[in-house]
Amino acid sequence: MKTDGSRHLFERARVRIPGGVNSPVRAFGSVGGVPRFIHRGAGCRIWDVDGNEYIDYVGSWGPLILGHADAAVLRSVADVMARGTSFGAPTELEIELAEAICDALPSLERVRMVSSGTEAAMSAVRLARAATKRSHILKFQGCYHGHADGLLIGAGSGVATLGIPGSPGVPPAFTELTIQAPYNDLAAASQAFDRWGDRIACIIVEPVAGNMGLVLPRRGFLEGLRELCDASGALLVFDEVITGFRVAWDGAQGRTGVTPDLTCLGKIVGGGLPAAAYGGRAELMDQLAPDGPVYQAGTLAGNPLAMAAGLATLRALRVPGVYDRLEATSRRLAEGLKSAAREAGVELTVVFMGGLFGFFFHPGPVRSFEDAKKTDENCFRRFFAAMLERGIYLAPSPFESGFSSLAHEPADIDATLEAAQCAMREVSPGCSAAGRPQMR
Ligand code: KE4
């Protein structure tokens, strides 16, 4: 596959942009090779600067659930853009999107727009601390809530421990108020409350975890977190930046029946433009400035273009059968990958829910970050390269999820699974059934 154009652009990018990218995962560090510089996208496909075509399962990491350059989204953005791009003053579009979000998620009486999922999670945590007058928060290993200092926590041990900085530049003092426990480990979460209970302001959790590969909540896990919060006066924050409007119209909270006190949203609500949100009951959200004392602000929060793209996207998702269709696509992908692996003698664990799918080169089950780290990363790297060579663009890391869209037609899935059968056969000699590379 010709990649000279991407290679030259990557070299040029590195002169002025750290690592040549504006977000680390795009540099292909986990998989090697030349990150593809994209020229254009349409539907479920993208084309790089060398003219190579790919069926895309990243979709800008989740926002493009309708596919690239969706006509209705582009039309909405163009109509709004003709009247100006941003005012730093309220617009009716912000009200319309807030009303649409609150209609979809009954646990949200109020919602505040921000410009990234990081801002949404950071602000929700600040609000939870203010509302409870408590200092500590509990998160789970392998869950990612953006790069705010107090949420950038190093991989922890098998029990509930106070966080250690996950990045240079984050002083220990900034993470000592963050408790971390293994995902799906209710006992560890309970121990955290035994130890820090009346100091815990909130639990923040991905109700379906999409940042360690795709890991589903075990039966009773989310319900147990709800009970721990109710018993202690802590708030339950669902980070639905990935799952919101992706696993169901009413998100993971709708699918699981567990109601959080605050919800973070992102990605799809901006329809591919920079927008995210957080919301919850009025008695919590009304504590935010300007009505309340809890400060949070943003120059481009509620930007009209992003509101237009988000509204057009939600309008297209509010059609009966959309999520059945999305889940059927994800199911076909997951099951097709599973059978391709089986035919090639490779052990693969597959997961899917709504417009999300994931796979691990590991016999499974995968219920935590510790489990996920047992995936055969070498096998993933070679499988990723083999699929990319065949025009299939997967997430360039074993610890991310796959994103299906309404633009992925059956013929695209057929093509993907045909490529997967060849790729699995190609990589199988180095991937053993136990998920460990055989002695070569
Ligand atoms: P952003 O600040 O990147 O908009 O959102 C942060 C965030 C918050 N919560 C969850 C559950 C998330 O998945 C994210 C960001 N997701 C990653 C992909 N795993 C974005 C891709 C990237 O970092 O480039």
Short mmCIF file of C-alpha atoms and ligand atoms in Angstrom, two decimals:
data_model
loop_
_atom_site.label_atom_id
_atom_site.label_comp_id
_atom_site.label_asym_id
_atom_site.label_seq_id
_atom_site.Cartn_x
_atom_site.Cartn_y
_atom_site.Cartn_z
CA MET A 1 0.00 0.00 0.00
CA LYS A 2 1.47 3.39 -1.00
CA THR A 3 1.92 5.64 2.05
CA ASP A 4 4.51 8.18 0.89
CA GLY A 5 2.09 11.08 1.23
CA SER A 6 1.19 10.21 4.82
CA ARG A 7 4.83 9.55 5.64
CA HIS A 8 5.94 12.95 4.33
CA LEU A 9 3.08 14.74 6.10
CA PHE A 10 3.90 12.93 9.33
CA GLU A 11 7.55 14.06 9.09
CA ARG A 12 6.40 17.62 8.37
CA ALA A 13 3.80 17.54 11.14
CA ARG A 14 6.41 16.50 13.71
CA VAL A 15 8.32 19.75 13.11
CA ARG A 16 5.51 21.89 14.55
CA ILE A 17 3.09 19.49 16.32
CA PRO A 18 4.26 17.36 19.29
CA GLY A 19 4.42 13.77 18.07
CA GLY A 20 2.98 14.98 14.77
CA VAL A 21 -0.57 14.68 16.10
CA ASN A 22 -3.09 16.62 18.13
CA SER A 23 -4.13 13.58 20.15
CA PRO A 24 -1.68 10.79 21.03
CA VAL A 25 -3.60 7.71 19.89
CA ARG A 26 -3.59 9.04 16.30
CA ALA A 27 0.19 8.53 16.04
CA PHE A 28 -0.20 4.73 15.73
CA GLY A 29 2.19 4.32 18.69
CA SER A 30 0.46 1.12 19.80
CA VAL A 31 0.50 -0.48 16.37
CA GLY A 32 3.50 1.01 14.56
CA GLY A 33 3.61 1.98 10.92
CA VAL A 34 2.69 5.27 9.28
CA PRO A 35 -0.35 7.05 10.68
CA ARG A 36 -2.66 7.74 7.80
CA PHE A 37 -3.31 11.41 7.02
CA ILE A 38 -6.93 11.57 5.93
CA HIS A 39 -8.03 13.55 2.90
CA ARG A 40 -11.79 12.98 3.02
CA GLY A 41 -14.60 10.81 4.30
CA ALA A 42 -18.01 9.83 2.98
CA GLY A 43 -20.44 7.42 4.61
CA CYS A 44 -18.49 4.62 6.30
CA ARG A 45 -15.37 5.22 4.21
CA ILE A 46 -12.31 7.45 4.43
CA TRP A 47 -9.54 8.13 1.90
CA ASP A 48 -6.00 9.01 2.90
CA VAL A 49 -3.73 11.48 1.11
CA ASP A 50 -2.27 8.65 -0.96
CA GLY A 51 -5.71 7.80 -2.28
CA ASN A 52 -6.06 4.60 -0.23
CA GLU A 53 -9.66 3.80 0.70
CA TYR A 54 -10.71 2.32 4.03
CA ILE A 55 -13.89 1.14 5.68
CA ASP A 56 -13.73 3.18 8.87
CA TYR A 57 -14.55 1.73 12.33
CA VAL A 58 -13.14 4.67 14.30
CA GLY A 59 -15.60 7.30 13.08
CA SER A 60 -13.65 10.07 14.77
CA TRP A 61 -13.76 7.98 17.99
CA GLY A 62 -17.51 7.87 18.18
CA PRO A 63 -19.19 11.08 16.96
CA LEU A 64 -19.89 9.90 13.40
CA ILE A 65 -22.67 7.42 14.11
CA LEU A 66 -24.33 8.56 10.86
CA GLY A 67 -21.09 8.19 8.90
CA HIS A 68 -18.81 10.82 7.38
CA ALA A 69 -20.17 13.94 5.67
CA ASP A 70 -23.78 13.05 6.36
CA ALA A 71 -25.91 15.20 4.05
CA ALA A 72 -28.40 16.28 6.72
CA VAL A 73 -25.62 17.24 9.12
CA LEU A 74 -23.72 19.21 6.48
CA ARG A 75 -26.90 21.00 5.40
CA SER A 76 -27.73 21.98 8.99
CA VAL A 77 -24.21 23.26 9.63
CA ALA A 78 -24.15 25.19 6.34
CA ASP A 79 -27.50 26.85 7.06
CA VAL A 80 -26.29 28.00 10.48
CA MET A 81 -22.81 28.96 9.26
CA ALA A 82 -24.32 31.39 6.76
CA ARG A 83 -25.53 33.45 9.73
CA GLY A 84 -22.16 33.45 11.53
CA THR A 85 -20.11 30.84 13.34
CA SER A 86 -20.10 31.94 16.99
CA PHE A 87 -21.37 34.82 19.07
CA GLY A 88 -20.37 34.23 22.68
CA ALA A 89 -24.02 34.92 23.37
CA PRO A 90 -26.95 32.54 23.80
CA THR A 91 -28.73 31.15 20.76
CA GLU A 92 -31.97 29.20 20.32
CA LEU A 93 -30.02 26.23 18.97
CA GLU A 94 -28.52 25.63 22.41
CA ILE A 95 -32.00 25.41 23.89
CA GLU A 96 -33.11 22.98 21.19
CA LEU A 97 -30.19 20.63 21.82
CA ALA A 98 -30.62 20.87 25.59
CA GLU A 99 -34.30 19.99 25.20
CA ALA A 100 -33.48 17.04 22.91
CA ILE A 101 -30.89 15.67 25.33
CA CYS A 102 -33.18 16.02 28.37
CA ASP A 103 -36.07 14.41 26.44
CA ALA A 104 -33.83 11.41 25.69
CA LEU A 105 -32.37 11.06 29.19
CA PRO A 106 -35.05 11.47 31.89
CA SER A 107 -32.38 11.72 34.61
CA LEU A 108 -31.35 15.08 33.10
CA GLU A 109 -33.53 18.02 34.10
CA ARG A 110 -30.81 20.49 33.15
CA VAL A 111 -27.76 20.19 30.90
CA ARG A 112 -24.74 22.42 30.34
CA MET A 113 -22.88 22.34 27.03
CA VAL A 114 -19.07 22.29 27.02
CA SER A 115 -16.54 21.65 24.25
CA SER A 116 -14.99 18.30 25.16
CA GLY A 117 -15.59 15.18 27.18
CA THR A 118 -12.67 16.17 29.38
CA GLU A 119 -14.47 19.38 30.31
CA ALA A 120 -17.72 17.48 30.90
CA ALA A 121 -16.14 14.99 33.30
CA MET A 122 -13.99 17.61 35.04
CA SER A 123 -17.00 19.86 35.57
CA ALA A 124 -19.29 17.06 36.74
CA VAL A 125 -16.72 16.07 39.37
CA ARG A 126 -16.37 19.68 40.51
CA LEU A 127 -20.16 19.97 40.82
CA ALA A 128 -20.36 16.68 42.74
CA ARG A 129 -17.72 17.90 45.20
CA ALA A 130 -19.56 21.19 45.65
CA ALA A 131 -22.97 19.58 46.06
CA THR A 132 -21.78 17.04 48.64
CA LYS A 133 -19.13 19.25 50.26
CA ARG A 134 -16.82 16.23 50.03
CA SER A 135 -13.32 15.87 48.61
CA HIS A 136 -12.66 12.32 47.34
CA ILE A 137 -13.81 10.62 44.16
CA LEU A 138 -13.80 6.94 43.16
CA LYS A 139 -12.94 5.87 39.59
CA PHE A 140 -12.08 2.51 38.04
CA GLN A 141 -8.90 1.22 36.45
CA GLY A 142 -9.12 1.23 32.69
CA CYS A 143 -11.85 3.84 32.59
CA TYR A 144 -10.87 7.11 30.92
CA HIS A 145 -12.63 10.37 31.70
CA GLY A 146 -10.43 12.81 29.78
CA HIS A 147 -7.15 14.36 30.87
CA ALA A 148 -8.06 16.59 33.81
CA ASP A 149 -5.32 16.27 36.43
CA GLY A 150 -7.38 14.55 39.12
CA LEU A 151 -8.61 11.92 36.66
CA LEU A 152 -5.21 11.04 35.12
CA ILE A 153 -4.40 8.18 37.46
CA GLY A 154 -1.71 5.53 36.98
CA ALA A 155 -2.75 1.89 36.73
CA GLY A 156 -3.56 0.77 40.26
CA SER A 157 -3.34 -2.48 42.16
CA GLY A 158 -6.06 -5.07 42.62
CA VAL A 159 -7.80 -3.21 45.45
CA ALA A 160 -9.07 0.27 46.14
CA THR A 161 -6.08 2.55 46.46
CA LEU A 162 -5.47 6.29 46.40
CA GLY A 163 -4.45 7.33 42.91
CA ILE A 164 -0.90 7.95 41.79
CA PRO A 165 -0.27 10.44 38.97
CA GLY A 166 -0.82 8.94 35.55
CA SER A 167 1.36 11.54 33.88
CA PRO A 168 4.36 13.71 34.66
CA GLY A 169 3.16 17.20 35.50
CA VAL A 170 0.40 15.91 37.73
CA PRO A 171 1.56 16.43 41.34
CA PRO A 172 0.68 13.64 43.80
CA ALA A 173 -1.40 16.16 45.69
CA PHE A 174 -3.73 16.33 42.70
CA THR A 175 -4.42 12.60 42.69
CA GLU A 176 -4.47 11.83 46.41
CA LEU A 177 -8.18 12.58 46.45
CA THR A 178 -8.88 10.04 43.69
CA ILE A 179 -9.49 6.48 44.80
CA GLN A 180 -9.15 3.82 42.15
CA ALA A 181 -10.58 0.28 42.12
CA PRO A 182 -10.77 -2.51 39.54
CA TYR A 183 -13.71 -2.25 37.11
CA ASN A 184 -16.53 -4.70 37.86
CA ASP A 185 -15.15 -5.22 41.38
CA LEU A 186 -18.00 -4.24 43.69
CA ALA A 187 -16.16 -5.58 46.74
CA ALA A 188 -13.27 -3.21 46.09
CA ALA A 189 -15.67 -0.32 45.59
CA SER A 190 -17.37 -1.24 48.84
CA GLN A 191 -14.00 -1.34 50.62
CA ALA A 192 -13.36 2.19 49.35
CA PHE A 193 -16.56 3.33 51.02
CA ASP A 194 -15.68 1.44 54.20
CA ARG A 195 -12.43 3.41 54.27
CA TRP A 196 -13.33 6.82 52.83
CA GLY A 197 -17.14 6.67 52.73
CA ASP A 198 -18.15 10.00 54.21
CA ARG A 199 -15.42 11.77 52.23
CA ILE A 200 -16.40 10.41 48.80
CA ALA A 201 -18.22 13.03 46.72
CA CYS A 202 -18.92 10.76 43.78
CA ILE A 203 -18.22 7.63 41.84
CA ILE A 204 -17.41 8.35 38.20
CA VAL A 205 -17.70 5.33 35.93
CA GLU A 206 -18.07 4.38 32.29
CA PRO A 207 -21.29 2.32 32.59
CA VAL A 208 -20.01 0.34 29.62
CA ALA A 209 -16.23 0.66 29.50
CA GLY A 210 -14.85 1.63 26.09
CA ASN A 211 -11.28 2.64 26.93
CA MET A 212 -9.69 -0.69 27.84
CA GLY A 213 -11.09 -2.37 24.82
CA LEU A 214 -14.85 -2.91 25.27
CA VAL A 215 -15.74 -4.30 28.70
CA LEU A 216 -19.37 -4.74 29.75
CA PRO A 217 -20.55 -4.24 33.33
CA ARG A 218 -21.10 -7.49 35.20
CA ARG A 219 -24.65 -8.13 36.35
CA GLY A 220 -25.20 -6.17 39.56
CA PHE A 221 -22.08 -3.99 39.27
CA LEU A 222 -23.80 -0.72 38.35
CA GLU A 223 -26.73 -1.48 40.63
CA GLY A 224 -24.24 -2.04 43.45
CA LEU A 225 -22.56 1.31 42.78
CA ARG A 226 -25.97 2.98 42.92
CA GLU A 227 -26.62 1.36 46.30
CA LEU A 228 -23.20 2.40 47.65
CA CYS A 229 -23.91 6.00 46.64
CA ASP A 230 -27.41 5.97 48.10
CA ALA A 231 -26.12 4.55 51.37
CA SER A 232 -23.30 7.08 51.70
CA GLY A 233 -24.67 10.27 50.20
CA ALA A 234 -22.16 10.20 47.34
CA LEU A 235 -23.32 10.98 43.81
CA LEU A 236 -23.17 8.50 40.92
CA VAL A 237 -21.71 10.02 37.75
CA PHE A 238 -22.09 8.07 34.51
CA ASP A 239 -19.49 9.02 31.94
CA GLU A 240 -21.55 8.36 28.80
CA VAL A 241 -19.25 10.28 26.48
CA ILE A 242 -18.92 7.07 24.42
CA THR A 243 -22.16 5.26 25.28
CA GLY A 244 -24.53 8.25 25.14
CA PHE A 245 -26.77 7.90 22.05
CA ARG A 246 -24.51 5.00 20.94
CA VAL A 247 -25.71 1.99 22.90
CA ALA A 248 -29.31 3.19 22.99
CA TRP A 249 -31.34 6.37 22.51
CA ASP A 250 -31.41 6.67 26.28
CA GLY A 251 -27.82 5.54 26.72
CA ALA A 252 -26.35 2.94 29.03
CA GLN A 253 -28.54 4.28 31.83
CA GLY A 254 -31.58 3.40 29.73
CA ARG A 255 -30.28 -0.06 28.80
CA THR A 256 -29.22 -0.97 32.34
CA GLY A 257 -32.02 0.75 34.24
CA VAL A 258 -29.49 2.28 36.63
CA THR A 259 -30.07 6.01 37.06
CA PRO A 260 -27.05 8.23 37.76
CA ASP A 261 -27.19 11.59 39.51
CA LEU A 262 -25.02 13.26 36.85
CA THR A 263 -24.24 12.23 33.27
CA CYS A 264 -21.37 13.24 31.01
CA LEU A 265 -21.97 13.23 27.26
CA GLY A 266 -19.80 14.02 24.24
CA LYS A 267 -18.93 12.82 20.77
CA ILE A 268 -22.37 12.09 19.21
CA VAL A 269 -24.02 15.16 20.80
CA GLY A 270 -21.66 17.31 18.72
CA GLY A 271 -22.20 15.31 15.52
CA GLY A 272 -18.50 15.56 14.64
CA LEU A 273 -17.99 19.13 15.81
CA PRO A 274 -16.54 20.08 19.22
CA ALA A 275 -19.36 19.74 21.75
CA ALA A 276 -19.97 17.77 24.93
CA ALA A 277 -22.28 18.15 27.89
CA TYR A 278 -23.04 17.26 31.46
CA GLY A 279 -26.37 17.22 33.20
CA GLY A 280 -28.57 15.96 35.98
CA ARG A 281 -31.25 16.97 38.44
CA ALA A 282 -32.09 20.67 38.67
CA GLU A 283 -31.19 20.81 42.36
CA LEU A 284 -27.64 19.84 41.39
CA MET A 285 -27.23 21.72 38.13
CA ASP A 286 -28.70 24.95 39.52
CA GLN A 287 -25.64 25.19 41.74
CA LEU A 288 -23.64 26.14 38.62
CA ALA A 289 -22.80 29.75 37.81
CA PRO A 290 -24.43 32.11 37.10
CA ASP A 291 -27.36 31.00 39.31
CA GLY A 292 -25.13 29.15 41.75
CA PRO A 293 -21.56 29.45 43.04
CA VAL A 294 -19.92 26.54 41.17
CA TYR A 295 -17.87 28.01 38.37
CA GLN A 296 -17.51 26.57 34.87
CA ALA A 297 -17.32 28.46 31.59
CA GLY A 298 -16.21 28.17 27.95
CA THR A 299 -15.73 30.52 25.01
CA LEU A 300 -17.21 28.15 22.45
CA ALA A 301 -19.55 26.22 24.75
CA GLY A 302 -22.82 25.75 22.89
CA ASN A 303 -21.24 26.81 19.61
CA PRO A 304 -24.01 27.18 17.00
CA LEU A 305 -22.25 25.00 14.39
CA ALA A 306 -21.75 22.16 16.87
CA MET A 307 -25.32 22.54 18.09
CA ALA A 308 -26.58 22.27 14.51
CA ALA A 309 -24.48 19.17 13.85
CA GLY A 310 -25.55 17.60 17.14
CA LEU A 311 -29.24 18.32 16.55
CA ALA A 312 -29.14 16.92 13.01
CA THR A 313 -27.46 13.78 14.34
CA LEU A 314 -29.96 13.25 17.16
CA ARG A 315 -32.85 13.83 14.78
CA ALA A 316 -31.56 10.98 12.59
CA LEU A 317 -31.14 8.71 15.62
CA ARG A 318 -34.65 9.28 16.92
CA VAL A 319 -36.06 6.94 14.30
CA PRO A 320 -37.59 3.63 15.41
CA GLY A 321 -35.34 0.65 14.72
CA VAL A 322 -32.10 2.64 14.45
CA TYR A 323 -30.49 0.99 17.45
CA ASP A 324 -31.64 -2.48 16.43
CA ARG A 325 -29.91 -1.83 13.11
CA LEU A 326 -26.74 -0.57 14.78
CA GLU A 327 -26.61 -3.55 17.13
CA ALA A 328 -27.25 -5.98 14.27
CA THR A 329 -24.23 -4.50 12.47
CA SER A 330 -22.05 -4.75 15.58
CA ARG A 331 -23.25 -8.30 16.22
CA ARG A 332 -22.42 -9.40 12.64
CA LEU A 333 -18.97 -7.85 12.97
CA ALA A 334 -18.26 -9.42 16.35
CA GLU A 335 -19.54 -12.86 15.38
CA GLY A 336 -17.78 -12.72 12.02
CA LEU A 337 -14.49 -11.86 13.69
CA LYS A 338 -15.05 -14.71 16.13
CA SER A 339 -15.60 -17.26 13.38
CA ALA A 340 -12.64 -15.96 11.36
CA ALA A 341 -10.47 -16.43 14.45
CA ARG A 342 -11.89 -19.88 15.09
CA GLU A 343 -11.18 -20.96 11.51
CA ALA A 344 -7.61 -19.73 11.88
CA GLY A 345 -7.14 -21.38 15.27
CA VAL A 346 -6.79 -18.04 17.07
CA GLU A 347 -8.44 -17.48 20.44
CA LEU A 348 -10.57 -14.32 20.33
CA THR A 349 -13.02 -12.82 22.81
CA VAL A 350 -15.60 -10.56 21.20
CA VAL A 351 -18.02 -8.07 22.79
CA PHE A 352 -20.69 -5.78 21.37
CA MET A 353 -23.51 -3.49 22.46
CA GLY A 354 -25.49 -1.10 20.26
CA GLY A 355 -23.08 0.72 17.96
CA LEU A 356 -20.02 -0.54 19.86
CA PHE A 357 -17.91 -3.65 19.41
CA GLY A 358 -14.57 -4.90 20.69
CA PHE A 359 -12.29 -7.88 20.59
CA PHE A 360 -9.37 -9.28 22.57
CA PHE A 361 -6.78 -11.84 21.46
CA HIS A 362 -7.39 -13.70 24.68
CA PRO A 363 -9.59 -16.64 25.70
CA GLY A 364 -11.58 -14.37 28.04
CA PRO A 365 -13.70 -13.50 29.84
CA VAL A 366 -12.44 -9.92 29.98
CA ARG A 367 -14.06 -8.10 32.88
CA SER A 368 -11.37 -5.67 34.03
CA PHE A 369 -8.30 -3.79 32.88
CA GLU A 370 -6.14 -6.56 34.41
CA ASP A 371 -7.94 -9.07 32.19
CA ALA A 372 -7.73 -6.78 29.16
CA LYS A 373 -3.96 -6.38 29.56
CA LYS A 374 -3.61 -10.12 28.99
CA THR A 375 -4.63 -9.64 25.36
CA ASP A 376 -1.90 -10.66 22.92
CA GLU A 377 -0.79 -7.18 21.88
CA ASN A 378 1.67 -8.52 19.33
CA CYS A 379 -1.12 -10.43 17.65
CA PHE A 380 -3.35 -7.34 17.71
CA ARG A 381 -0.59 -5.25 16.10
CA ARG A 382 -0.18 -7.70 13.25
CA PHE A 383 -3.92 -8.10 12.79
CA PHE A 384 -4.38 -4.32 12.73
CA ALA A 385 -1.66 -3.99 10.03
CA ALA A 386 -3.09 -6.84 7.99
CA MET A 387 -6.56 -5.29 8.07
CA LEU A 388 -5.25 -1.80 7.28
CA GLU A 389 -3.40 -3.23 4.28
CA ARG A 390 -6.74 -4.68 3.14
CA GLY A 391 -8.55 -1.33 3.52
CA ILE A 392 -10.10 -1.81 6.94
CA TYR A 393 -9.39 1.00 9.43
CA LEU A 394 -9.71 -0.29 13.01
CA ALA A 395 -8.91 1.62 16.20
CA PRO A 396 -5.06 1.71 16.35
CA SER A 397 -4.87 0.29 19.88
CA PRO A 398 -6.01 -2.93 21.59
CA PHE A 399 -7.39 -0.78 24.40
CA GLU A 400 -9.98 1.11 22.37
CA SER A 401 -13.39 0.14 21.00
CA GLY A 402 -14.82 -0.28 17.52
CA PHE A 403 -17.55 2.07 16.34
CA SER A 404 -20.20 0.95 13.85
CA SER A 405 -22.48 3.43 12.13
CA LEU A 406 -25.72 3.67 10.20
CA ALA A 407 -23.54 4.15 7.11
CA HIS A 408 -22.06 0.63 7.38
CA GLU A 409 -24.11 -1.40 4.90
CA PRO A 410 -24.21 -5.24 4.80
CA ALA A 411 -21.82 -5.21 1.83
CA ASP A 412 -19.30 -3.24 3.92
CA ILE A 413 -19.53 -5.83 6.69
CA ASP A 414 -19.11 -8.62 4.12
CA ALA A 415 -15.95 -6.93 2.83
CA THR A 416 -14.68 -6.42 6.38
CA LEU A 417 -15.19 -10.04 7.35
CA GLU A 418 -13.63 -11.29 4.13
CA ALA A 419 -10.54 -9.23 4.96
CA ALA A 420 -10.65 -10.53 8.54
CA GLN A 421 -10.60 -14.16 7.39
CA CYS A 422 -7.42 -13.52 5.38
CA ALA A 423 -5.85 -11.39 8.12
CA MET A 424 -6.55 -13.96 10.82
CA ARG A 425 -4.94 -16.70 8.72
CA GLU A 426 -1.98 -14.44 8.11
CA VAL A 427 -1.36 -13.68 11.80
CA SER A 428 -2.40 -17.01 13.31
CA PRO A 429 1.09 -18.59 13.38
CA GLY A 430 2.15 -16.07 16.04
CA CYS A 431 -0.99 -16.10 18.13
CA SER A 432 -1.62 -19.07 20.37
CA ALA A 433 -4.93 -20.28 21.71
CA ALA A 434 -3.96 -19.04 25.16
CA GLY A 435 -3.44 -15.53 23.82
CA ARG A 436 0.31 -15.85 24.32
CA PRO A 437 2.69 -15.79 21.33
CA GLN A 438 4.16 -19.27 20.67
CA MET A 439 7.92 -19.74 20.74
CA ARG A 440 8.98 -18.79 17.21
P1 KE4 B 1 -12.51 14.32 24.93
O1 KE4 B 1 -11.91 15.33 25.90
O2 KE4 B 1 -11.45 13.57 24.15
O3 KE4 B 1 -13.59 14.94 24.04
O4 KE4 B 1 -13.32 13.25 25.82
C1 KE4 B 1 -12.64 12.59 26.85
C2 KE4 B 1 -13.37 11.30 27.15
C3 KE4 B 1 -14.18 11.24 28.27
N1 KE4 B 1 -14.85 10.11 28.59
C4 KE4 B 1 -14.76 9.01 27.81
C5 KE4 B 1 -15.52 7.78 28.21
C6 KE4 B 1 -13.95 9.02 26.64
O5 KE4 B 1 -13.85 7.90 25.88
C7 KE4 B 1 -13.25 10.19 26.30
C8 KE4 B 1 -12.36 10.27 25.08
N2 KE4 B 1 -12.29 9.11 24.27
C9 KE4 B 1 -11.08 8.94 23.49
C10 KE4 B 1 -11.13 7.58 22.80
N3 KE4 B 1 -11.04 6.52 23.71
C11 KE4 B 1 -10.88 10.07 22.52
C12 KE4 B 1 -9.83 9.80 21.46
C13 KE4 B 1 -8.59 10.58 21.75
O6 KE4 B 1 -8.19 10.69 22.94
O7 KE4 B 1 -7.99 11.05 20.77
#
